[in-house]
Tab-separated table of C-alpha atoms in Angstrom:
chain	number	residue	atom	x	y	z
A	1	MET	CA	-11.874	9.098	-13.494
A	2	GLY	CA	-14.470	7.029	-11.766
A	3	ILE	CA	-16.789	4.374	-13.132
A	4	TRP	CA	-19.931	3.298	-11.303
A	5	ASP	CA	-23.515	2.221	-11.980
A	6	VAL	CA	-22.617	-0.441	-14.543
A	7	PRO	CA	-25.954	-1.635	-15.958
A	8	PRO	CA	-26.175	-5.240	-17.186
A	9	LEU	CA	-26.951	-5.822	-20.863
A	10	MET	CA	-29.506	-8.311	-22.236
A	11	ASP	CA	-26.800	-10.822	-23.126
A	12	GLY	CA	-25.265	-10.718	-19.634
A	13	GLY	CA	-22.402	-8.432	-20.660
A	14	SER	CA	-21.801	-4.903	-19.475
A	15	ILE	CA	-20.296	-1.643	-20.626
A	16	THR	CA	-18.511	1.076	-18.730
A	17	ALA	CA	-17.906	4.736	-19.341
A	18	PRO	CA	-16.002	7.280	-17.261
A	19	ARG	CA	-18.480	9.212	-15.193
A	20	GLY	CA	-16.616	11.382	-12.731
A	21	GLY	CA	-13.337	13.112	-12.103
A	22	PHE	CA	-11.444	13.904	-8.945
A	23	TYR	CA	-9.722	17.045	-7.787
A	24	ASN	CA	-7.170	17.638	-5.052
A	25	LEU	CA	-7.108	20.050	-2.119
A	26	LYS	CA	-5.594	22.725	-4.377
A	27	GLY	CA	-8.687	22.594	-6.594
A	28	GLU	CA	-6.790	20.967	-9.485
A	29	TRP	CA	-8.039	17.956	-11.420
A	30	ASP	CA	-6.196	14.910	-10.166
A	31	VAL	CA	-5.669	11.431	-11.570
A	32	GLU	CA	-6.116	12.739	-15.110
A	33	ASN	CA	-3.834	11.238	-17.743
A	34	VAL	CA	-1.406	10.164	-15.006
A	35	GLY	CA	-0.832	6.616	-13.882
A	36	VAL	CA	0.480	5.496	-10.538
A	37	ALA	CA	4.182	6.263	-10.241
A	38	PRO	CA	6.132	3.130	-9.282
A	39	ASP	CA	8.123	3.069	-6.055
A	40	VAL	CA	10.821	1.083	-7.853
A	41	PRO	CA	11.002	1.651	-11.608
A	42	VAL	CA	11.756	-1.552	-13.530
A	43	GLU	CA	12.128	-1.785	-17.292
A	44	GLN	CA	10.320	-4.725	-18.849
A	45	THR	CA	10.855	-5.161	-22.567
A	46	PRO	CA	9.095	-7.410	-25.088
A	47	LYS	CA	12.425	-9.241	-25.381
A	48	ASP	CA	12.247	-10.093	-21.645
A	49	VAL	CA	8.702	-11.403	-22.017
A	50	ALA	CA	9.635	-13.462	-25.097
A	51	ALA	CA	12.529	-14.981	-23.127
A	52	GLY	CA	10.159	-15.918	-20.288
A	53	ARG	CA	11.681	-13.386	-17.890
A	54	ASP	CA	9.650	-11.132	-15.633
A	55	PRO	CA	11.933	-8.324	-14.395
A	56	GLN	CA	9.113	-6.777	-12.349
A	57	LEU	CA	8.477	-10.011	-10.453
A	58	GLU	CA	12.211	-10.610	-10.002
A	59	ARG	CA	12.670	-7.131	-8.520
A	60	ALA	CA	9.580	-7.525	-6.332
A	61	VAL	CA	11.019	-10.748	-4.878
A	62	GLU	CA	14.376	-9.007	-4.364
A	63	GLU	CA	12.667	-6.173	-2.460
A	64	ALA	CA	10.588	-8.632	-0.393
A	65	LEU	CA	13.715	-10.571	0.586
A	66	LYS	CA	15.294	-7.331	1.836
A	67	LEU	CA	12.417	-7.043	4.304
A	68	LEU	CA	13.380	-10.428	5.746
A	69	GLU	CA	16.926	-9.334	6.570
A	70	PRO	CA	17.605	-9.184	10.301
A	71	GLN	CA	16.798	-5.876	11.922
A	72	LYS	CA	18.389	-4.649	15.134
A	73	VAL	CA	15.860	-4.938	17.939
A	74	GLU	CA	16.432	-3.237	21.254
A	75	ILE	CA	14.703	-4.988	24.134
A	76	LEU	CA	13.917	-2.488	26.855
A	77	ALA	CA	13.822	-3.336	30.549
A	78	GLU	CA	10.342	-3.875	31.900
A	79	PRO	CA	9.181	-0.860	33.915
A	80	ALA	CA	7.963	-1.161	37.493
A	81	PRO	CA	4.289	-2.079	37.715
A	82	PRO	CA	1.965	0.899	38.121
A	83	VAL	CA	0.424	1.675	41.506
A	84	ARG	CA	-3.286	1.262	40.920
A	85	ALA	CA	-4.535	1.797	44.459
A	86	GLN	CA	-3.081	3.069	47.683
A	87	ARG	CA	-3.979	1.827	51.144
A	88	PRO	CA	-4.527	4.414	53.832
A	89	GLY	CA	-1.201	5.339	55.394
A	90	GLN	CA	0.801	3.726	52.576
A	91	VAL	CA	3.619	5.848	51.197
A	92	ARG	CA	4.030	5.860	47.424
A	93	ARG	CA	7.489	5.268	46.088
């Protein structure tokens, strides 16, 4: 659903109401009653929150640190410079 044209109220507040839906290339309604599926599912319970733990943040940091691990990099030899112009009588190699 989409929300736009949010008019201000007299007291400076505002209200919103769903105003539009979206459909996919198959002609089916999309983004209806479906949230964004996580790339990495992490369970976070009220017990975790009460204990001051944040399993989602902990896993996010774990995933970010994986990106910092050394990656194999292959350094290629520099190619010969391109011939941009040719003088009369010069033979290209």
